[in-house]
mmCIF file of C-alpha atoms in Angstrom:
data_model
loop_
_atom_site.group_PDB
_atom_site.id
_atom_site.type_symbol
_atom_site.label_atom_id
_atom_site.label_comp_id
_atom_site.label_asym_id
_atom_site.label_seq_id
_atom_site.Cartn_x
_atom_site.Cartn_y
_atom_site.Cartn_z
ATOM 1 C CA UNK Y 1 92.639 23.308 -27.217
ATOM 2 C CA UNK Y 2 96.563 22.523 -27.718
ATOM 3 C CA UNK Y 3 97.741 23.420 -31.179
ATOM 4 C CA UNK Y 4 94.241 25.651 -32.042
ATOM 5 C CA UNK Y 5 95.881 28.707 -32.816
ATOM 6 C CA UNK Y 6 98.711 27.024 -35.095
ATOM 7 C CA UNK Y 7 96.514 25.194 -37.205
ATOM 8 C CA UNK Y 8 92.471 25.181 -36.633
ATOM 9 C CA UNK Y 9 91.957 22.251 -39.136
ATOM 10 C CA UNK Y 10 94.222 19.960 -36.453
ATOM 11 C CA UNK Y 11 91.804 21.262 -33.714
ATOM 12 C CA UNK Y 12 88.516 20.485 -35.675
ATOM 13 C CA UNK Y 13 89.539 17.256 -36.939
ATOM 14 C CA UNK Y 14 90.666 16.246 -33.080
ATOM 15 C CA UNK Y 15 87.462 17.814 -31.632
ATOM 16 C CA UNK Y 16 85.112 15.555 -34.751
ATOM 17 C CA UNK Y 17 86.712 12.764 -33.937
ATOM 18 C CA UNK Y 18 86.896 13.444 -29.973
ATOM 19 C CA UNK Y 19 82.803 13.926 -29.651
ATOM 20 C CA UNK Y 20 82.529 10.798 -32.390
ATOM 21 C CA UNK Y 21 84.226 8.827 -29.557
ATOM 22 C CA UNK Y 22 82.223 10.396 -26.660
ATOM 23 C CA UNK Y 23 78.949 9.526 -28.323
ATOM 24 C CA UNK Y 24 79.726 6.468 -28.937
ATOM 25 C CA UNK Y 25 81.802 5.782 -25.790
ATOM 26 C CA UNK Y 26 84.931 4.497 -27.482
ATOM 27 C CA UNK Y 27 88.606 4.248 -26.018
ATOM 28 C CA UNK Y 28 90.168 3.557 -29.077
ATOM 29 C CA UNK Y 29 89.239 3.497 -33.109
ATOM 30 C CA UNK Y 30 90.612 0.519 -34.939
ATOM 31 C CA UNK Y 31 90.910 0.438 -38.628
ATOM 32 C CA UNK Y 32 93.382 -0.843 -41.280
ATOM 33 C CA UNK Y 33 95.880 1.314 -42.116
ATOM 34 C CA UNK Y 34 98.082 -0.147 -44.822
ATOM 35 C CA UNK Y 35 97.425 -0.823 -48.807
ATOM 36 C CA UNK Y 36 98.442 -4.416 -49.093
ATOM 37 C CA UNK Y 37 99.075 -4.409 -52.723
ATOM 38 C CA UNK Y 38 100.539 -1.137 -53.551
ATOM 39 C CA UNK Y 39 102.794 1.916 -51.903
ATOM 40 C CA UNK Y 40 100.900 4.317 -52.505
ATOM 41 C CA UNK Y 41 97.848 4.467 -50.810
ATOM 42 C CA UNK Y 42 97.304 4.304 -46.722
ATOM 43 C CA UNK Y 43 94.348 4.704 -44.657
ATOM 44 C CA UNK Y 44 96.519 6.175 -41.775
ATOM 45 C CA UNK Y 45 95.302 9.563 -41.597
ATOM 46 C CA UNK Y 46 93.674 10.154 -38.266
ATOM 47 C CA UNK Y 47 96.696 10.450 -36.106
ATOM 48 C CA UNK Y 48 98.315 12.994 -38.164
ATOM 49 C CA UNK Y 49 95.450 14.906 -39.072
ATOM 50 C CA UNK Y 50 94.449 15.065 -35.110
ATOM 51 C CA UNK Y 51 97.423 15.031 -32.798
ATOM 52 C CA UNK Y 52 95.872 12.039 -31.557
ATOM 53 C CA UNK Y 53 97.809 9.120 -30.807
ATOM 54 C CA UNK Y 54 98.169 6.006 -32.284
ATOM 55 C CA UNK Y 55 99.854 2.444 -32.447
ATOM 56 C CA UNK Y 56 100.022 0.102 -35.554
ATOM 57 C CA UNK Y 57 99.804 -3.706 -34.973
ATOM 58 C CA UNK Y 58 99.639 -6.497 -37.505
ATOM 59 C CA UNK Y 59 96.169 -8.067 -38.396
ATOM 60 C CA UNK Y 60 98.126 -10.725 -40.669
ATOM 61 C CA UNK Y 61 99.374 -10.777 -44.208
ATOM 62 C CA UNK Y 62 97.832 -11.310 -47.845
ATOM 63 C CA UNK Y 63 98.500 -13.883 -50.188
ATOM 64 C CA UNK Y 64 101.198 -13.511 -53.186
ATOM 65 C CA UNK Y 65 101.782 -9.811 -53.504
ATOM 66 C CA UNK Y 66 104.630 -7.607 -54.389
ATOM 67 C CA UNK Y 67 107.322 -9.422 -55.529
ATOM 68 C CA UNK Y 68 105.091 -12.902 -55.061
ATOM 69 C CA UNK Y 69 106.064 -12.530 -51.352
ATOM 70 C CA UNK Y 70 103.152 -11.909 -49.014
ATOM 71 C CA UNK Y 71 102.235 -8.959 -47.844
ATOM 72 C CA UNK Y 72 101.712 -7.612 -44.212
ATOM 73 C CA UNK Y 73 99.237 -6.298 -43.007
ATOM 74 C CA UNK Y 74 98.161 -3.523 -40.112
ATOM 75 C CA UNK Y 75 95.549 -2.129 -38.136
ATOM 76 C CA UNK Y 76 96.015 1.107 -36.247
ATOM 77 C CA UNK Y 77 94.530 1.983 -33.577
ATOM 78 C CA UNK Y 78 93.695 5.487 -32.527
ATOM 79 C CA UNK Y 79 93.431 6.655 -29.007
ATOM 80 C CA UNK Y 80 91.878 9.887 -27.014
ATOM 81 C CA UNK Y 81 94.318 12.552 -25.583
ATOM 82 C CA UNK Y 82 96.415 11.796 -22.622
ATOM 83 C CA UNK Y 83 95.132 7.987 -22.605
ATOM 84 C CA UNK Y 84 97.663 6.355 -24.145
ATOM 85 C CA UNK Y 85 97.910 3.826 -20.834
ATOM 86 C CA UNK Y 86 94.659 2.935 -21.887
ATOM 87 C CA UNK Y 87 94.928 2.346 -25.663
ATOM 88 C CA UNK Y 88 98.313 0.521 -25.545
ATOM 89 C CA UNK Y 89 97.210 -1.516 -22.958
ATOM 90 C CA UNK Y 90 94.093 -2.822 -25.600
ATOM 91 C CA UNK Y 91 96.717 -3.474 -28.490
ATOM 92 C CA UNK Y 92 99.078 -5.221 -26.152
ATOM 93 C CA UNK Y 93 96.231 -7.400 -25.263
ATOM 94 C CA UNK Y 94 95.087 -8.041 -28.886
ATOM 95 C CA UNK Y 95 98.841 -8.878 -30.090
ATOM 96 C CA UNK Y 96 99.186 -10.962 -27.181
ATOM 97 C CA UNK Y 97 95.822 -12.697 -27.962
ATOM 98 C CA UNK Y 98 96.431 -12.716 -31.806
ATOM 99 C CA UNK Y 99 100.267 -13.082 -32.278
ATOM 100 C CA UNK Y 100 100.189 -11.768 -35.663
ATOM 101 C CA UNK Y 101 103.437 -10.454 -36.057
ATOM 102 C CA UNK Y 102 105.639 -12.525 -38.416
ATOM 103 C CA UNK Y 103 109.253 -11.975 -39.458
ATOM 104 C CA UNK Y 104 108.889 -11.051 -43.260
ATOM 105 C CA UNK Y 105 110.686 -13.525 -45.736
ATOM 106 C CA UNK Y 106 111.764 -10.465 -47.650
ATOM 107 C CA UNK Y 107 113.641 -9.110 -44.577
ATOM 108 C CA UNK Y 108 114.701 -11.512 -42.504
ATOM 109 C CA UNK Y 109 115.967 -11.230 -38.379
ATOM 110 C CA UNK Y 110 119.099 -9.664 -38.476
ATOM 111 C CA UNK Y 111 122.533 -11.784 -37.896
#
């Protein structure tokens, strides 16, 4: 497995997650990737700790959050090695079906 000599923990994580995907016949694992009410915590751990590809998509906004504004919340899509086309296609289809991406009120479009 690529990278196993340099980082055995990364290789072990990749093996474990890939086996989970194999056992459940999954093309991607999808999970919330942000802590909407804070800036310290995050759930984005699978991709950096496995070396597997990931993409993050908006899934909506919270009610009033930091500074009284709605805070965006996201989903991370984790895919298999060398299958970016499949899981990016799934993520794109989800994005097109939901249209959850909005312009944040605290950061409007550049003029």
